[in-house]
XYZ file of C-alpha atoms in Angstrom:
565
model
C 54.782 114.583 -11.771
C 54.828 110.973 -10.649
C 51.660 109.869 -8.831
C 51.846 110.157 -5.032
C 55.398 111.582 -5.219
C 54.393 114.489 -2.992
C 53.175 112.355 -0.091
C 56.538 111.730 1.657
C 57.704 115.299 1.054
C 54.444 116.796 2.279
C 54.752 114.645 5.406
C 58.377 115.690 5.972
C 57.484 119.326 5.339
C 54.515 118.987 7.659
C 56.832 118.035 10.489
C 58.075 121.618 10.317
C 54.613 123.092 9.835
C 54.609 123.528 6.046
C 51.398 123.187 4.053
C 51.065 121.587 0.635
C 50.561 124.960 -1.090
C 53.643 126.540 0.495
C 55.828 125.229 -2.282
C 58.492 127.297 -3.985
C 61.633 125.414 -4.946
C 62.983 128.463 -6.720
C 66.466 127.496 -7.755
C 67.626 131.090 -7.472
C 66.656 131.015 -3.800
C 66.723 127.268 -3.255
C 65.505 126.789 0.316
C 62.441 128.894 0.814
C 61.439 129.501 4.416
C 57.772 130.408 4.330
C 57.860 132.111 7.729
C 59.862 131.953 10.897
C 58.594 128.517 11.831
C 57.880 126.683 8.585
C 59.832 125.155 5.754
C 58.283 124.428 2.364
C 57.875 120.749 1.582
C 59.341 121.589 -1.819
C 62.510 122.702 -0.038
C 62.609 119.203 1.441
C 62.078 117.864 -2.060
C 64.952 119.951 -3.406
C 67.327 118.839 -0.653
C 66.301 115.257 -1.406
C 67.170 115.755 -5.074
C 70.631 116.984 -4.091
C 71.164 113.937 -1.870
C 69.706 111.584 -4.475
C 72.327 112.883 -6.905
C 75.026 111.150 -4.855
C 73.998 107.510 -5.476
C 73.009 108.449 -9.022
C 76.434 110.059 -9.559
C 78.010 106.841 -8.280
C 76.045 104.945 -10.940
C 77.030 107.484 -13.591
C 80.664 107.044 -12.647
C 80.375 103.270 -13.090
C 79.021 103.402 -16.612
C 81.891 102.047 -18.738
C 84.283 104.672 -20.039
C 83.857 103.132 -23.495
C 80.124 104.009 -23.457
C 79.971 107.828 -23.389
C 76.581 107.784 -25.122
C 75.149 105.884 -22.159
C 76.500 108.531 -19.803
C 74.843 111.270 -21.854
C 71.522 109.437 -21.878
C 71.756 108.821 -18.144
C 72.320 112.548 -17.521
C 69.333 113.488 -19.653
C 67.105 110.845 -18.090
C 67.864 111.780 -14.485
C 67.422 115.498 -15.195
C 64.036 114.890 -16.803
C 63.035 112.842 -13.765
C 63.953 115.767 -11.517
C 62.188 118.379 -13.614
C 59.036 116.452 -14.504
C 58.750 113.485 -12.175
C 59.757 115.327 -9.022
C 58.823 118.974 -9.547
C 56.247 118.810 -12.381
C 58.218 121.479 -14.234
C 57.034 120.903 -17.788
C 57.472 124.616 -18.460
C 60.977 124.295 -17.061
C 61.798 121.600 -19.611
C 60.447 123.860 -22.329
C 62.577 126.760 -21.082
C 65.753 124.676 -21.035
C 65.035 123.235 -24.483
C 64.398 126.666 -26.010
C 67.606 128.146 -24.597
C 69.822 125.160 -25.365
C 68.403 124.479 -28.848
C 68.666 128.165 -29.730
C 72.289 128.356 -28.585
C 73.213 125.151 -30.437
C 71.616 126.331 -33.688
C 73.194 129.781 -33.443
C 76.638 128.305 -32.750
C 76.333 125.830 -35.634
C 74.811 128.045 -38.320
C 75.936 131.641 -37.793
C 79.506 132.449 -38.762
C 81.616 135.448 -37.873
C 82.454 137.535 -34.858
C 78.860 138.487 -34.091
C 77.765 134.894 -33.418
C 78.513 134.869 -29.653
C 76.827 138.237 -29.229
C 73.711 137.099 -31.085
C 73.573 134.075 -28.798
C 74.140 136.301 -25.762
C 71.248 138.616 -26.690
C 68.946 135.652 -27.394
C 69.786 133.852 -24.144
C 69.708 136.909 -21.904
C 66.512 138.119 -23.542
C 64.833 134.759 -22.976
C 65.907 134.701 -19.354
C 64.878 138.329 -18.800
C 61.361 137.498 -19.938
C 61.200 134.741 -17.326
C 62.656 137.049 -14.661
C 60.037 139.697 -15.406
C 57.220 137.141 -15.463
C 58.319 135.662 -12.130
C 58.652 139.105 -10.564
C 55.239 140.204 -11.885
C 53.500 137.057 -10.647
C 55.048 137.228 -7.172
C 53.274 134.049 -6.128
C 55.006 132.151 -3.319
C 53.108 129.004 -4.262
C 54.554 128.782 -7.772
C 57.392 126.600 -8.990
C 59.812 128.154 -11.484
C 63.077 127.311 -13.156
C 64.697 130.743 -13.402
C 67.579 129.775 -11.112
C 68.388 126.693 -13.183
C 68.150 128.875 -16.271
C 70.658 131.316 -14.764
C 73.162 128.476 -14.431
C 72.365 127.306 -17.961
C 72.950 130.793 -19.402
C 76.513 130.736 -18.087
C 77.130 127.372 -19.733
C 75.533 128.253 -23.069
C 77.101 131.694 -23.553
C 80.497 130.190 -22.720
C 79.779 127.364 -25.190
C 79.110 129.839 -28.027
C 82.287 131.763 -27.281
C 84.267 128.515 -27.204
C 82.872 127.552 -30.624
C 83.791 130.993 -31.943
C 87.331 130.654 -30.558
C 87.677 127.374 -32.450
C 87.411 129.321 -35.724
C 90.075 131.899 -34.840
C 93.820 131.821 -35.545
C 95.712 130.684 -32.437
C 97.708 133.923 -32.284
C 94.451 135.834 -31.723
C 93.596 133.826 -28.593
C 94.741 133.988 -24.995
C 95.977 130.797 -23.356
C 92.690 130.368 -21.481
C 90.755 130.627 -24.762
C 93.032 128.128 -26.498
C 92.450 125.609 -23.709
C 88.663 125.900 -23.997
C 88.030 126.413 -27.691
C 85.747 123.971 -29.540
C 87.064 123.165 -33.012
C 84.232 120.823 -34.028
C 80.609 121.287 -33.006
C 79.692 118.411 -30.656
C 76.920 115.962 -31.473
C 73.420 116.690 -30.275
C 73.684 113.871 -27.721
C 76.982 115.133 -26.277
C 75.556 118.642 -26.105
C 72.388 117.382 -24.409
C 74.482 115.525 -21.845
C 76.335 118.749 -21.107
C 73.132 120.773 -20.768
C 71.378 118.169 -18.593
C 74.317 117.173 -16.382
C 72.107 116.370 -13.393
C 74.458 117.002 -10.407
C 74.626 120.670 -11.419
C 71.218 121.092 -13.021
C 69.273 122.714 -10.207
C 71.742 125.105 -8.590
C 75.023 124.723 -10.450
C 77.944 124.686 -10.558
C 78.378 125.924 -14.115
C 81.359 124.782 -16.177
C 82.611 124.917 -19.765
C 81.873 122.295 -22.386
C 85.550 121.358 -22.640
C 85.440 120.199 -19.006
C 82.488 117.950 -19.791
C 84.140 116.684 -22.962
C 87.371 115.806 -21.171
C 85.402 114.143 -18.411
C 83.294 112.013 -20.721
C 86.248 110.911 -22.864
C 88.391 110.584 -19.678
C 91.291 112.699 -20.999
C 90.763 114.822 -17.902
C 92.467 112.046 -15.955
C 95.631 111.825 -18.055
C 98.857 112.056 -16.072
C 100.135 115.644 -15.879
C 103.593 116.253 -17.356
C 106.331 115.212 -14.977
C 104.064 113.108 -12.733
C 105.072 109.423 -12.648
C 102.437 106.699 -12.899
C 103.043 105.766 -9.267
C 101.716 109.167 -8.224
C 98.433 108.827 -10.112
C 95.273 108.591 -7.985
C 93.869 105.106 -7.352
C 91.063 103.791 -9.555
C 88.762 100.768 -9.483
C 88.671 98.020 -12.116
C 88.942 99.474 -15.635
C 87.678 102.956 -14.787
C 89.996 105.909 -15.331
C 87.976 108.128 -13.014
C 89.781 108.168 -9.654
C 88.172 107.141 -6.401
C 86.373 110.176 -5.020
C 83.972 108.873 -2.403
C 85.929 110.337 0.530
C 85.979 114.008 -0.608
C 82.405 113.649 -1.884
C 81.231 112.276 1.484
C 82.967 115.161 3.261
C 81.141 117.661 1.036
C 77.816 115.919 1.645
C 78.215 116.026 5.424
C 79.421 119.627 5.355
C 76.565 120.701 3.091
C 73.960 119.034 5.299
C 75.416 120.697 8.381
C 75.155 124.093 6.725
C 71.532 123.413 5.748
C 70.624 122.237 9.248
C 72.231 125.360 10.694
C 70.286 127.458 8.206
C 66.974 125.833 9.087
C 67.665 126.385 12.775
C 68.931 129.957 12.436
C 66.273 131.069 9.952
C 63.612 130.499 12.588
C 65.248 133.373 14.511
C 66.964 135.563 11.929
C 64.646 136.233 8.994
C 63.234 139.186 7.020
C 60.102 139.263 9.189
C 62.271 140.113 12.204
C 64.045 142.975 10.425
C 60.844 144.426 8.956
C 58.678 143.892 12.032
C 57.346 146.722 14.180
C 59.263 145.485 17.234
C 62.649 145.737 15.531
C 63.100 149.396 16.458
C 62.673 148.526 20.132
C 66.152 147.012 20.126
C 69.261 149.130 20.639
C 71.210 150.304 17.595
C 74.067 147.870 18.249
C 71.668 144.941 18.501
C 69.866 145.981 15.299
C 73.203 145.998 13.465
C 73.984 142.570 14.897
C 70.587 141.176 13.834
C 71.058 142.552 10.311
C 74.466 140.872 10.177
C 72.966 137.580 11.329
C 70.271 137.821 8.646
C 73.019 137.937 6.015
C 75.006 135.139 7.624
C 71.909 132.953 7.937
C 71.075 133.499 4.275
C 74.638 132.630 3.264
C 74.344 129.342 5.196
C 71.666 128.315 2.726
C 73.952 128.859 -0.235
C 76.914 127.295 1.535
C 74.826 124.166 2.048
C 73.332 123.968 -1.446
C 76.556 124.719 -3.326
C 78.581 122.348 -1.149
C 76.071 119.525 -1.695
C 76.016 119.979 -5.469
C 79.800 120.233 -5.613
C 80.058 116.943 -3.731
C 77.850 115.153 -6.265
C 80.040 116.541 -9.062
C 83.134 115.262 -7.234
C 81.598 111.809 -6.889
C 80.897 111.715 -10.624
C 84.554 112.631 -11.250
C 83.932 116.031 -12.847
C 85.317 117.860 -9.823
C 88.786 116.417 -10.460
C 91.372 119.214 -10.759
C 94.585 117.239 -11.144
C 97.443 116.524 -8.765
C 99.471 118.932 -6.700
C 102.969 118.247 -8.046
C 104.585 119.392 -4.800
C 102.543 117.381 -2.314
C 101.180 114.653 -4.593
C 97.711 115.388 -3.209
C 94.693 114.887 -5.477
C 92.749 118.117 -6.009
C 88.953 118.070 -6.253
C 88.215 121.794 -6.362
C 87.587 122.283 -10.088
C 83.971 123.285 -9.465
C 84.213 124.907 -6.044
C 81.772 127.803 -5.975
C 82.228 129.255 -2.497
C 84.764 129.309 0.334
C 82.778 129.828 3.566
C 85.825 130.248 5.807
C 87.416 132.854 3.517
C 84.037 134.568 3.220
C 83.358 134.872 6.929
C 86.934 135.892 7.838
C 87.511 138.344 4.972
C 89.292 141.537 6.039
C 88.778 143.441 2.785
C 86.260 143.730 -0.041
C 88.358 141.799 -2.530
C 88.697 138.746 -0.283
C 84.997 138.923 0.550
C 83.806 139.054 -3.061
C 86.375 136.598 -4.439
C 85.227 133.915 -1.994
C 81.608 134.151 -3.166
C 80.033 132.624 -6.284
C 83.405 131.932 -7.879
C 82.041 130.358 -11.061
C 79.924 133.417 -11.805
C 82.969 135.635 -11.256
C 84.975 133.527 -13.724
C 82.150 133.603 -16.267
C 81.796 137.386 -16.098
C 85.543 137.862 -16.398
C 86.251 135.452 -19.256
C 83.060 135.799 -21.292
C 82.152 139.455 -20.873
C 84.873 141.658 -19.348
C 87.675 140.382 -21.575
C 85.432 139.863 -24.617
C 84.289 143.468 -25.049
C 87.898 144.679 -24.926
C 89.483 145.080 -28.392
C 92.483 142.857 -28.971
C 95.719 144.524 -27.902
C 94.045 146.982 -25.528
C 93.512 146.974 -21.789
C 89.967 146.680 -20.400
C 88.475 150.041 -19.547
C 85.176 151.764 -18.864
C 83.284 149.952 -21.603
C 84.357 146.547 -20.305
C 83.471 147.408 -16.710
C 80.052 148.800 -17.545
C 79.203 145.892 -19.867
C 80.157 143.440 -17.125
C 78.156 145.346 -14.528
C 75.071 145.430 -16.767
C 75.393 141.731 -17.559
C 75.650 140.783 -13.903
C 72.696 142.991 -12.996
C 70.374 141.675 -15.725
C 71.515 138.107 -15.078
C 70.369 138.358 -11.461
C 67.003 139.894 -12.346
C 65.167 143.177 -12.050
C 64.419 143.556 -8.366
C 65.560 146.998 -7.105
C 67.481 145.376 -4.257
C 70.001 143.878 -6.670
C 70.889 147.288 -8.087
C 71.056 148.987 -4.688
C 73.503 146.311 -3.528
C 75.635 146.474 -6.686
C 76.003 150.268 -6.634
C 76.805 150.413 -2.935
C 79.311 147.555 -3.238
C 81.090 149.440 -6.032
C 81.656 152.431 -3.768
C 82.707 150.142 -0.929
C 85.484 148.806 -3.158
C 86.687 152.334 -3.886
C 86.799 153.247 -0.197
C 88.539 149.980 0.698
C 91.163 150.563 -1.985
C 91.927 154.042 -0.644
C 92.303 152.824 2.929
C 94.541 149.968 1.844
C 96.707 152.253 -0.264
C 97.003 155.290 1.999
C 96.337 154.063 5.569
C 97.449 150.426 5.767
C 101.165 151.213 5.091
C 101.328 153.104 8.408
C 100.923 149.750 10.147
C 103.887 148.252 8.282
C 107.576 148.951 8.411
C 109.086 150.592 5.297
C 110.169 147.109 4.203
C 106.618 145.752 4.549
C 106.930 143.881 7.859
C 103.756 144.147 10.000
C 104.042 146.268 13.124
C 102.431 145.142 16.406
C 99.656 147.672 15.733
C 98.813 145.803 12.506
C 96.681 143.381 14.524
C 94.408 146.217 15.584
C 94.201 147.408 11.967
C 93.345 143.876 10.770
C 90.607 143.499 13.372
C 89.153 146.890 12.491
C 89.290 146.022 8.767
C 87.532 142.717 9.435
C 84.791 144.416 11.456
C 84.198 147.162 8.899
C 84.229 144.745 5.945
C 81.768 142.313 7.500
C 79.370 144.969 8.802
C 79.503 146.928 5.530
C 78.511 143.891 3.525
C 75.914 142.878 6.115
C 74.251 146.201 5.348
C 74.738 145.839 1.592
C 73.500 142.264 1.149
C 70.303 143.047 3.052
C 69.079 144.596 -0.203
C 69.931 141.349 -2.004
C 67.752 139.454 0.475
C 64.767 141.790 0.748
C 64.725 142.800 -2.945
C 61.804 145.274 -2.985
C 62.624 148.977 -2.726
C 60.347 149.817 0.232
C 61.628 146.865 2.283
C 65.276 147.608 1.460
C 64.951 151.253 2.469
C 63.045 150.349 5.625
C 65.747 147.907 6.708
C 68.550 150.350 5.889
C 66.779 153.195 7.684
C 66.374 151.042 10.791
C 70.175 151.055 11.196
C 70.485 154.744 10.251
C 72.045 154.128 6.819
C 75.402 153.637 8.537
C 77.090 152.141 5.479
C 76.310 154.832 2.842
C 77.073 157.530 5.430
C 80.441 155.902 6.112
C 81.120 155.700 2.364
C 80.307 159.376 1.823
C 82.469 160.482 4.752
C 85.364 158.292 3.620
C 85.208 159.530 0.028
C 85.034 163.122 1.263
C 88.091 162.487 3.436
C 90.140 161.130 0.528
C 88.956 163.975 -1.697
C 90.187 166.525 0.862
C 93.747 167.776 1.518
C 94.056 164.904 3.981
C 94.924 162.585 1.094
C 97.876 164.737 0.065
C 99.030 164.854 3.701
C 98.903 161.048 3.923
C 100.937 160.760 0.730
C 103.596 163.126 2.113
C 103.805 161.169 5.347
C 104.149 157.900 3.437
C 106.913 159.321 1.267
C 108.868 160.226 4.412
C 108.609 156.622 5.624
C 109.779 155.112 2.346
C 113.407 154.101 2.205
C 115.161 154.472 -1.168
C 115.549 151.167 -2.954
C 112.889 149.394 -0.883
C 109.981 148.049 -2.899
C 106.668 148.785 -1.222
C 103.966 146.186 -0.811
C 101.551 146.793 -3.689
C 97.935 147.542 -2.929
C 95.213 145.962 -4.957
C 92.949 148.010 -7.196
C 89.921 145.824 -6.746
C 89.084 142.715 -8.679
C 90.456 142.668 -12.216
C 86.974 142.572 -13.691
C 85.023 143.639 -10.642
C 83.787 140.600 -8.717
C 80.212 139.728 -9.724
C 80.465 142.539 -12.265
C 80.710 145.237 -9.586
C 82.946 148.119 -10.775
C 86.108 148.120 -8.693
C 86.516 151.909 -8.706
C 83.624 154.095 -9.964
C 85.804 157.228 -9.997
C 88.411 155.516 -12.158
C 85.647 154.218 -14.432
C 84.577 157.820 -15.114
C 88.178 158.757 -15.893
C 88.404 155.783 -18.264
C 85.154 156.856 -19.926
C 86.541 160.342 -20.578
C 89.810 158.884 -21.866
C 88.022 156.479 -24.222
C 85.783 159.288 -25.462
C 88.841 161.389 -26.237
C 90.424 158.513 -28.132
C 87.247 158.074 -30.181
C 87.132 161.785 -30.963
C 90.790 161.824 -32.041
C 90.145 158.803 -34.263
C 87.192 160.563 -35.904
C 89.277 163.695 -36.489
C 92.028 161.637 -38.106
C 89.389 160.361 -40.499
C 88.419 163.937 -41.355
C 85.162 164.035 -39.377
C 84.423 167.365 -37.710
C 83.662 167.025 -33.984
C 82.322 169.873 -31.857
C 83.891 170.645 -28.503
C 82.235 168.744 -25.668
C 82.845 168.760 -21.931
C 81.528 166.587 -19.121
C 81.391 168.117 -15.621
C 84.051 170.615 -16.605
C 86.347 168.047 -18.209
C 86.940 168.868 -21.857
C 86.636 165.824 -24.093
C 86.967 167.390 -27.528
């Protein structure tokens, strides 16, 4: 750490009542509020690093396009300044070097289809050790790099898969894989620049190596097919990177507003309030409201951090997403990680989950869910469970994560049933909303928001006793609602609803399709646990039939009364 670097941050933190030893810039939970009235001076330091990335990104952008090596060195240098000079994270540098060097060596020296999986096991194992160590220590005064490592794991596992795809015949690859495959292993310097890209080092966003490669060689800014040169975004001097100060400034202001709102709200809505002895003195309705506000306040923190880091990426040019051919508008949402408006106005589980942590959703879908599925087959139980396990271990080992994941999976099942069997009653047979649809939409919004307010409390509190205490204080309203809803759809009422819907259907009229949850389960959460069990039985039967075709004798087996073989 640079001498005297802590003095201004300790002073700024002291203005809010923080002490020098109340320092935890955990990048997994980036703005640590020590109690209801204090903010860690390291949180101030972290916010400063996000803001400092803006002028540094402006410098990075102005390094000549013909000098990509200088851009790589600048990325590495600034990141080392953050890690060592600002946060004294020598162990963090070691962690990043171990993970990145291991992934690079595995990708370059191991051939065959097992290479990405070997890298995956190595990277996840390394991160799991750090998760367990951090959880065992449980010291609020420590500084760790597990959050930055979580972002790095997404980048490195994707990198290894992209290298693997570069060795495969094109006909074996999906279009997405063809776009992102790496045919030639990049140089150590290019790879280091990718790993240490400073605007996204601390809290993301994660992105694939091909995005970095196209940014650094400026092919990202080539004119799309059919777009005339007059429609290209304006640039300065000889730079190909378009002017991006306006959208970047907007992101910076928006991110700061979210953080200021978080700092203000967290003094009122915090875990101490929910877990305190006086909480039960409030009415049930007010307790539910306070639990909802705890979740919203926590989301403000992530809205602020992810918006700030996205803005720095936009200013560097990496956030460039092309041109809308219809409107001619320049798009800067390549690395958008969250949509706060969509999140807070979501009327169903899919909209809620799809608006949150988008880059993690994409990573789980493209580098786990679709990768464990044999070519030519549809993803099934194995893909869903592998994705769920990956998401769970990636987050860590606190019980709260697993409580939230399991409950969210059942919420998706219930939401799917309501959308499929109840929502059509508020539409005409041709799919036009009835006046009563507004009441249904409002009810759906209320249930969705309050259900996830209950669920994400476990994600915030983490420990099992605290999660159960918070849930018990609001009478476990969400799991009780899930059980009652699943019992309703398992009863004859479901058949009655289907008969009523069939009477309303006009021949030849195509009904509005209902969604079956996220294609891969957002954040790895299974979209329909009941269907996953059915898929498991089906896959087991297929395996048994395959063994019998090979002449292997298989004894009869049944699971919960369902005969498999």
